[in-house]
Structures are given as structure tokens and as C-alpha cells.
Coordinates of C-alpha atoms and ligand atoms in Angstrom, one line a residue:
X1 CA 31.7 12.3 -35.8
X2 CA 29.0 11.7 -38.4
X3 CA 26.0 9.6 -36.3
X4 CA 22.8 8.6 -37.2
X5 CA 19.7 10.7 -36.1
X6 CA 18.4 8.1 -34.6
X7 CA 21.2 7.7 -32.2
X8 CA 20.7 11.4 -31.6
X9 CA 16.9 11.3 -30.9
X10 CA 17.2 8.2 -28.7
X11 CA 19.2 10.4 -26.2
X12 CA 17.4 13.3 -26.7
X13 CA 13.9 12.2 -26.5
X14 CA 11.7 13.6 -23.1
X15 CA 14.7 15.8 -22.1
X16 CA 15.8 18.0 -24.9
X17 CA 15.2 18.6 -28.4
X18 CA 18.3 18.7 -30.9
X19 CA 19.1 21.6 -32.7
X20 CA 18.5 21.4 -37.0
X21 CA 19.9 23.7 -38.6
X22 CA 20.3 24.4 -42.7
X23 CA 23.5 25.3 -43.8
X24 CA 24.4 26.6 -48.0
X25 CA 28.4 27.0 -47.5
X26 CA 31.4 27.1 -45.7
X27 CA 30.7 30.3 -44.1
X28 CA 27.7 28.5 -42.5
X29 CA 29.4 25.6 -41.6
X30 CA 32.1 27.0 -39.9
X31 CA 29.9 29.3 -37.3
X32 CA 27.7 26.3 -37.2
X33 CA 30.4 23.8 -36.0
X34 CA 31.7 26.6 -33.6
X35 CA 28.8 27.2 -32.0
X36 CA 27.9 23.6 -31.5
X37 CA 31.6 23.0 -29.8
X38 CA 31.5 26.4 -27.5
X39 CA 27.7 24.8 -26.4
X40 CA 29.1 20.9 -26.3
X41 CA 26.0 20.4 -27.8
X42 CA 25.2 17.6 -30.4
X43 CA 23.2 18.8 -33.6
X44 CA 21.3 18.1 -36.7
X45 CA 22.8 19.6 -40.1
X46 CA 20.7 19.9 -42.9
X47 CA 20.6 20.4 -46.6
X48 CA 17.6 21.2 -48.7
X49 CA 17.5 20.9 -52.8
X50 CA 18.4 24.0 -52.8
X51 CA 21.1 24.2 -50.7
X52 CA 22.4 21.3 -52.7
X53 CA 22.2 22.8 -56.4
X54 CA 23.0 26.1 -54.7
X55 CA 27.4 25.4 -55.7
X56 CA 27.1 21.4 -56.0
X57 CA 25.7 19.0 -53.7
X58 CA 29.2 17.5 -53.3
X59 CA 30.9 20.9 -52.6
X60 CA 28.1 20.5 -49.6
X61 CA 29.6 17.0 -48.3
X62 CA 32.8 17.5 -48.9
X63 CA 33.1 21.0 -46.6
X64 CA 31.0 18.9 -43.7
X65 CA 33.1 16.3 -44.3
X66 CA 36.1 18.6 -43.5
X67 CA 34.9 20.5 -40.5
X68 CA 33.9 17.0 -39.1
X69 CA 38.1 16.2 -39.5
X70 CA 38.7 20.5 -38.4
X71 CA 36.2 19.8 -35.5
X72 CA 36.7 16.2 -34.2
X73 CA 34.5 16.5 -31.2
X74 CA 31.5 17.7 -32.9
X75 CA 28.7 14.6 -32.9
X76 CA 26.1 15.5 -36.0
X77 CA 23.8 13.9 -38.4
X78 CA 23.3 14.5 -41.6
X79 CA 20.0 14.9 -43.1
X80 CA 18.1 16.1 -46.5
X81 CA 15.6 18.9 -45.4
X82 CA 12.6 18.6 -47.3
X83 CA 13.0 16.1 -50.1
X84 CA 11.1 14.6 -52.8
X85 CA 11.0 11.2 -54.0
X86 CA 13.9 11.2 -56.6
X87 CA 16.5 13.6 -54.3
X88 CA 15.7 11.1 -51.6
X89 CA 16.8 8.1 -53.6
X90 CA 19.9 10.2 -54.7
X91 CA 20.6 11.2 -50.8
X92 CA 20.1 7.2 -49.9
X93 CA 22.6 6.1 -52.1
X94 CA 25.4 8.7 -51.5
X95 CA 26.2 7.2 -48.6
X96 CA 26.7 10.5 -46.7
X97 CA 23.6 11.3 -45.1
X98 CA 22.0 10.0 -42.1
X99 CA 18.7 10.7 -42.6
X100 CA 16.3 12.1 -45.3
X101 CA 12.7 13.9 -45.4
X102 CA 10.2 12.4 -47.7
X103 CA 8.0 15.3 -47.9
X104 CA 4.8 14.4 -49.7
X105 CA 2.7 16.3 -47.4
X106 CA 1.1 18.2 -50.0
X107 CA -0.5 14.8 -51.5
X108 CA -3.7 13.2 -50.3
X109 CA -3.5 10.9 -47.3
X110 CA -2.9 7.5 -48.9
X111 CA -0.3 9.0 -51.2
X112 CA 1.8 10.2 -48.5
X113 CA 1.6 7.4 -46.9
X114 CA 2.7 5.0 -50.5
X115 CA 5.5 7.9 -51.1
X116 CA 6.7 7.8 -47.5
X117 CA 6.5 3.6 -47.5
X118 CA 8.3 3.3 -50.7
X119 CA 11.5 5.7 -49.4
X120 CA 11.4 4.5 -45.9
X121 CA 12.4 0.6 -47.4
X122 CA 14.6 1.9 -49.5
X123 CA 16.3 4.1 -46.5
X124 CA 16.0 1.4 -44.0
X125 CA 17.6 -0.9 -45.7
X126 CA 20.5 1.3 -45.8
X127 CA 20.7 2.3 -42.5
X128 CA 19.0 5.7 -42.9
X129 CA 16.2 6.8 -40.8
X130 CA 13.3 8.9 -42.2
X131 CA 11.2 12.0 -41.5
X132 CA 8.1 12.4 -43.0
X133 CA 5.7 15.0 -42.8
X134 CA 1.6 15.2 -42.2
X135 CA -0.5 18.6 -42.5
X136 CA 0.9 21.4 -44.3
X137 CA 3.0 24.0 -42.6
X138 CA 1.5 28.1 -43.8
X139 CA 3.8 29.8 -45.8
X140 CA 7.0 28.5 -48.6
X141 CA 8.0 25.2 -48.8
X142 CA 10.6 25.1 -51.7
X143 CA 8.0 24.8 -54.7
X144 CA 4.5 24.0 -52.6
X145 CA 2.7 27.2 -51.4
X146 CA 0.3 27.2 -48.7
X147 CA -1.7 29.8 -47.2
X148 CA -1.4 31.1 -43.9
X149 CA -4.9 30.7 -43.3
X150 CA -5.4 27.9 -44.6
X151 CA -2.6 25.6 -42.7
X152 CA -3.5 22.4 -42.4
X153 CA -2.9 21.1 -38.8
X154 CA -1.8 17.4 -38.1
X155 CA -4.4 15.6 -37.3
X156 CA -3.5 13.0 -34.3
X157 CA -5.8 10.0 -35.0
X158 CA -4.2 10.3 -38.9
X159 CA -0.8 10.8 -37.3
X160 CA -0.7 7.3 -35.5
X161 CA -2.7 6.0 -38.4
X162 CA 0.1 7.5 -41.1
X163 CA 3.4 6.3 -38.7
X164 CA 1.9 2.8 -38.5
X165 CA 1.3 2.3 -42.1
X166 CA 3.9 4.4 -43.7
X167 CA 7.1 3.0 -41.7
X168 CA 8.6 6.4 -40.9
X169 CA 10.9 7.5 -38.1
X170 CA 10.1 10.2 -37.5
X171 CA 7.1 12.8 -37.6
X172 CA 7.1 16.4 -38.4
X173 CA 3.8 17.7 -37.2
X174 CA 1.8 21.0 -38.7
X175 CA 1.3 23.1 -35.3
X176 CA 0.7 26.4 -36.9
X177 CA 4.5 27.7 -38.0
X178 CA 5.8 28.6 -40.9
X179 CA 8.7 28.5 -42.7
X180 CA 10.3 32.2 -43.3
X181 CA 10.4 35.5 -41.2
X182 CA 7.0 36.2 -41.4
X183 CA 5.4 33.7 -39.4
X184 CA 2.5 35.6 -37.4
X185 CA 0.4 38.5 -38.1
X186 CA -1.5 38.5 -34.7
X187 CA -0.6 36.3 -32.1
X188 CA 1.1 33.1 -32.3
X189 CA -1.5 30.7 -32.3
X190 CA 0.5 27.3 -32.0
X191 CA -1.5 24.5 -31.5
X192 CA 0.8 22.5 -28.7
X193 CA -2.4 20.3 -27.7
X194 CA -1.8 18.7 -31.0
X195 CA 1.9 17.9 -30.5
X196 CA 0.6 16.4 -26.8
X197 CA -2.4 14.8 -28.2
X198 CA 0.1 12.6 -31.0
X199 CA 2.9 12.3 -28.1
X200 CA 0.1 10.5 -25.8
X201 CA -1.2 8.0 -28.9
X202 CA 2.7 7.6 -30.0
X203 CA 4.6 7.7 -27.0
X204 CA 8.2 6.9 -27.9
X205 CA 8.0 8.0 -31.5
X206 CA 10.1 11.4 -32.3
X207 CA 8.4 13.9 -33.4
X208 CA 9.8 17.1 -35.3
X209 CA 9.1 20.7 -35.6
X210 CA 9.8 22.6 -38.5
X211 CA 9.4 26.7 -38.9
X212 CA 10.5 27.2 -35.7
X213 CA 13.3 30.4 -36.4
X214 CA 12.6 32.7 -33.3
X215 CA 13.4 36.2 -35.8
X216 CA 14.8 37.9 -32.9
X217 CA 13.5 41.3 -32.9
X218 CA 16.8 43.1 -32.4
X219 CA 18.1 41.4 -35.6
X220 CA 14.7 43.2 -37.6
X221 CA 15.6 46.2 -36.2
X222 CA 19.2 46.2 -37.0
X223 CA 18.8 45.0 -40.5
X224 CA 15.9 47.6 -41.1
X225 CA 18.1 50.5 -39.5
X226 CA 20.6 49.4 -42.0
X227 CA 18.7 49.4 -45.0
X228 CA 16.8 46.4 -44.5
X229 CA 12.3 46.5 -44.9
X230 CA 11.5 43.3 -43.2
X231 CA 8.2 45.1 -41.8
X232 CA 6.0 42.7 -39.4
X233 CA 8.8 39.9 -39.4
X234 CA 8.0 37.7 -36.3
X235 CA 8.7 34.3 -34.7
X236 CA 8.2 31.5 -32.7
X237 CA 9.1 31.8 -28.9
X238 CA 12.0 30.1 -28.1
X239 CA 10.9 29.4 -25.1
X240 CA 8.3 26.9 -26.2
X241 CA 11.5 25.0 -27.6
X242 CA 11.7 22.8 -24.1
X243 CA 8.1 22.3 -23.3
X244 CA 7.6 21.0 -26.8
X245 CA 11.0 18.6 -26.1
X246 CA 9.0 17.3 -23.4
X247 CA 6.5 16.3 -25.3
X248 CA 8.6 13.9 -27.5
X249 CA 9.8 17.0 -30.2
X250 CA 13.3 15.7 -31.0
X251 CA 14.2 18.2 -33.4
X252 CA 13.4 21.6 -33.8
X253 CA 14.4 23.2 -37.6
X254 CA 15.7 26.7 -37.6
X255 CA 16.7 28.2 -40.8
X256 CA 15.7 31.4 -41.0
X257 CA 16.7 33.3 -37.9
X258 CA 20.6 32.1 -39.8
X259 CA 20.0 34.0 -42.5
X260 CA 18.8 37.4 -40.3
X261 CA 22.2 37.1 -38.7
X262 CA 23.9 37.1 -42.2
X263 CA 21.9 39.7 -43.7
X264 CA 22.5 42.1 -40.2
X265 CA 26.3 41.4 -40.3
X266 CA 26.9 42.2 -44.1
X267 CA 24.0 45.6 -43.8
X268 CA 25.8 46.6 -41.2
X269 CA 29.6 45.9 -42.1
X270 CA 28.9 47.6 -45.8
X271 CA 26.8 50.5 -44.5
X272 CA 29.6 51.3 -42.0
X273 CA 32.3 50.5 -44.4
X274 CA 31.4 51.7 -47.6
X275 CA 35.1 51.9 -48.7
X276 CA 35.0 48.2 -48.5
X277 CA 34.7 45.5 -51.0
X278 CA 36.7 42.5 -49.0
X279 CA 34.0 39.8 -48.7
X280 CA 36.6 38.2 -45.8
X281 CA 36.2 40.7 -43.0
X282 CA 32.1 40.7 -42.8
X283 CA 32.4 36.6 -43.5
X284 CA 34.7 36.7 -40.8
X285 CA 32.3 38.1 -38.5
X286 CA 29.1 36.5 -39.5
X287 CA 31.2 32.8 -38.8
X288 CA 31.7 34.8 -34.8
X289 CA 28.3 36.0 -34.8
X290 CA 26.7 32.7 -36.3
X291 CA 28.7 30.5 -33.5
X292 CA 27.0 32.5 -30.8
X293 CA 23.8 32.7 -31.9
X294 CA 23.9 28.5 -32.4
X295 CA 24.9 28.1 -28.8
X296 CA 22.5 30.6 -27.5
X297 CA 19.3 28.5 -29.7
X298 CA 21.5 25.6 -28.1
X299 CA 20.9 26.9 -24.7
X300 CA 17.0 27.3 -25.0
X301 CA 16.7 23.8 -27.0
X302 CA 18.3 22.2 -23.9
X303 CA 20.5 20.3 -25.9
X304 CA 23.8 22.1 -24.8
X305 CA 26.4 20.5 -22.4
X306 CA 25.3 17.0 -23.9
X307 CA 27.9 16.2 -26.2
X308 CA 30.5 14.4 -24.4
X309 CA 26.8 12.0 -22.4
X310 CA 26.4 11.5 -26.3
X311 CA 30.1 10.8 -27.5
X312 CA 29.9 8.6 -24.0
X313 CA 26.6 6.2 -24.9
X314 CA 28.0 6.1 -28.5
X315 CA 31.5 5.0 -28.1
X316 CA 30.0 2.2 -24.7
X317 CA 32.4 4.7 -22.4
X318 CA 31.4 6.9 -19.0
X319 CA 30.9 10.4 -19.6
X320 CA 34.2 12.2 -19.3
X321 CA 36.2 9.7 -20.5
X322 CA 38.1 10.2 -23.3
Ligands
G3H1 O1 12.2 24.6 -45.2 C1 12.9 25.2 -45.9 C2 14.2 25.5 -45.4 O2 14.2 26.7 -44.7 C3 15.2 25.5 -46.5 O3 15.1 26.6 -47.3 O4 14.8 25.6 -49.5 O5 15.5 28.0 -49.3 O6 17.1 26.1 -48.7 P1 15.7 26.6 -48.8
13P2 P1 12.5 28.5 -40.4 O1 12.1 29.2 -41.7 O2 11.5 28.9 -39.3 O3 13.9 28.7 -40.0 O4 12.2 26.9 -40.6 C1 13.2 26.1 -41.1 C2 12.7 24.8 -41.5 O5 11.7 24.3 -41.1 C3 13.6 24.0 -42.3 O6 13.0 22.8 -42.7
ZN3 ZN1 10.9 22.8 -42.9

């Protein structure tokens, strides 16, 4: 069942943070769905720009659209990771998506805040909800590159400034992640104070954490052992996934550690089988090993074993009625 994000963040917020995660085909979508189901957790999918010229953006809404029939428990939203002005308006008018990202985060102040204003009417009236972002995450964000160093952290006088003016839904904040595998070079150095500091002048409002991919360490090793040179790949801590829920983060967006699991399935499966040129068995086992790793992130995020309290407020019945 296709909801809107802000049905999911309104039972979510203070207790646990839903899971976000990008998907590019029907490999993804299938472990993806799994996983959600084994955790009976509800989820966020997303689709970037280039996840939707990747085959075609309807080839993309058409196989969600499918495991939403193959899986008819599974509560989602839909939303465009990361969009600019034009893909938003596109997004808004299919009539598929829940939700959309304005990102103008890379343009002053008062132009984020006219960019964000301008998509958040046309969303609204549509029924869409809307994430924008403020401060600039280190590291690649589809065409905008930022420097590690010189990551620009929200700032949480502009934050409740920006939300007020610019209409949006939702806020995703610059702690000190990045998107990628190579987050870190010393220690982690995220800046929760900030994320506590905008919950306590915006109490209520979701916020939204992007670059948060844990890169488990035994996935770097396995791919490197298998042919792989991801040297000095590193993380966030998943465990900083609930105390950041508690602080009003609604949704936490994990690409990355997905596409670890795909590259250690298919090193592995070809090194091992180099007789091989099936694509079917490895796929097969990447949709297994993708389902488990989305209920174990479901796990830490605190958002599994809430689907059927969620299917419950959203259909007016008791939890456990069916
Ligand atoms: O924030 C970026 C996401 O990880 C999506 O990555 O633009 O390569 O699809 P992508
Ligand atoms: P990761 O690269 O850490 O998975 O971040 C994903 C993300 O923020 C998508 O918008
Ligand atoms: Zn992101």
C-alpha cells in the first residue's frame, strides 16, 4: 500500500526513524520488499535522477507498482531522492510519488528558500509532502561536489528560519555524513548537537538524515578479498540511528551499504564460479542477501515490528485486525 510520507513520519516521529532506501531495478526491489515484510516494518523507497534515466523512470514505477500488488502487506512511500526543480515538477505530476526532494542546498540562502517555496505549492497542492535540504553534505551529490572539509553544517537559527519561510515538510540536516563508502578518514565526527539544537527550536517538524550507509566492515573485506580495492571505506554507526530518531529524525537514507551487498555477492559468486555466466543464480542471491540486510538496518532503525500499528492507524482499525 502506497502512503504518503507524512502518514509514515507522523507515526514514526520520537520513537523510530523509517528506513529510506534507493532502489535502480527489480533485483533491488525485490530484496527490498522482502526484507521490509520478514521485519513488518514500514519504509521509504526512493528514486534519484539517476535511478530514473538509469532503464526508464516508468520501468521504475511500474516494478514498485507490481511488488506493491506481489507484496500486499508492505506499507511504503514513494519519494524522489535528491531532485531539482524540473524532475520535481515531473515527479508532482506523475501522480506516483508521495513525496519529492527539492535539493537547492548548493544555492545561497534566500534561493533555497524561493526554489524550495515555489515546489512545495506546487506539491502541496497535490497532496505531496516535501523535503528540502539546508547545509551541504561532504562528498557526491549527483552533479554538486563538496569537499569533505569543507561541509557545510546546518545551521539551527537558519533551519527554523528556512522551514518557516520556505513551506517544507521536511528537513534534511548537514551533520557531518556523506554520501558514498568513504565517509570518514579519522573519526566520525557527527555533529548530533545540531540535529538536538533544530529538534528543540522545531519540535514536531521531521527531520531527515541523509549519508547514513553504515559500510559494514565485513562487506569491505569480502569485496576486497574478492577482488574488490575499497581501501579506507567507512561508515556511520548504526547505532546512532535511534538516538538520532529520538531527536525528531524521521528518516534515515541508506544507499550505499545496498550497493556493497551487490558488489560482495556478484565478486564473490564469479570469483568462486568462474565457469559461470548466468546473471540469475548471483541475482538470486543478492535479492536473499539484500532482504536480510533491510531487516537487520530495520532492526537498528527501530522501525521493525510496526507495520501492522501502521496498516492499523491508516485503515481507522486496532492493531491485529485484519
Ligand atoms: O544521494 C545519492 C543517492 O545515494 C543516490 O545515488 O544518484 O547514484 O542514484 P545516485
Ligand atoms: P549513503 O551514500 O550513505 O547510502 O546515503 C544515501 C543517501 O543519502 C541518499 O539520498
Ligand atoms: Zn542523499
Amino acid at each position: 500500500m502506497i502512503v504518503t510520507t507524512a502518514q509514515l513520519f507522523e507515526h514514526a516521529y520520537g520513537k523510530y526513524a523509517v528506513g529510506a532506501y534507493n532502489i535502480n531495478n527489480a533485483e533491488q526491489i525485490m530484496g527490498l520488499f522482502r526484507g521490509n515484510i520478514a521485519s513488518e516494518a514500514p519504509f521509504v523507497i526512493q528514486i534519484s535522477k539517476g535511478a530514473r534515466s538509469y532503464t526508464n523512470k516508468l520501468m521504475l514505477e511500474h516494478m514498485i507498482r507490481a511488488a506493491d500488488q506481489i507484496f500486499s502487506d508492505a506499507v511504503f512511500a514513494t519519494h524522489l531522492d535528491h531532485g531539482d526543480e524540473q524532475t520535481c515538477y515531473d515527479c508532482i505530476d506523475s501522480g506516483f510519488y508521495s513525496s519529492v526532494m527539492i535539493d537547492a542546498s548548493h544555492e545561497p540562502f534566500d534561493e533555497n528558500v524561493a526554489i524550495t517555496r515555489r515546489v512545495a505549492e506546487r506539491a502541496h497542492a497535490k497532496g505531496l509532502s516535501v523535503e528540502a535540504e539546508l547545509g551541504q553534505l561532504g562528498g557526491v551529490e549527483e552533479d554538486v561536489s563538496v569537499d569533505e572539509d569543507q561541509a557545510n553544517l546546518t545551521d539551527p537559527k537558519q533551519a527554523a528560519e528556512f522551514i518557516e519561510r520556505s513551506g517544507c515538510d521536511s528537513l534534511a540536516c548537514a551533520i557531518g555524513t556523506s554520501h558514498g563508502a568513504f565517509k570518514f578518514s579519522g573519526g566520525q565526527g557527527l555533529h548530533f548537537e545540531v540535529i538536538e539544537a533544530i529538534h528543540e527550536l522545531v519540535p514536531g517538524f521531521p527531520l531527515v538524515l541523509h549519508g547514513s550507509s553504515s559500510v559494514p566492515q565485513d562487506e569491505v573485506e569480502r569485496i576486497n578479498a574478492a577482488g574488490g580495492a575499497l581501501k579506507g571505506a567507512r561508515g556511520v554507526d548504526p547505532a546512532q540511528y535511534l538516538p538520532a530518531a529520538k531527536m525528531g529524525v524521521c528518516k534515515i537514507n541508506i544507499d550505499t551499504d545496498g550497493r556493497l551487498v551487490w558488489t560482495r555477492v556478484h565478486r564473490e559468486f564469479f570469483r568462486d564460479k568462474p565457469e559461470v555466466f548466468d546473471f540469475r543464480p548471483p541475482g538470486k542471491i543478492y535479492m536473499e542477501e539484500y532482504s536480510n540486510f533491510i531487516a537487520s538496518r530495520n532492526e537498528l532503525l527501530g522501525s521493525a515490528g510496526h507495520l501492522s500499528e501502521v496498516r492499523a492507524a491508516l485503515s481507522g482499525e486496532p492493531a491485529g485486525v485484519s
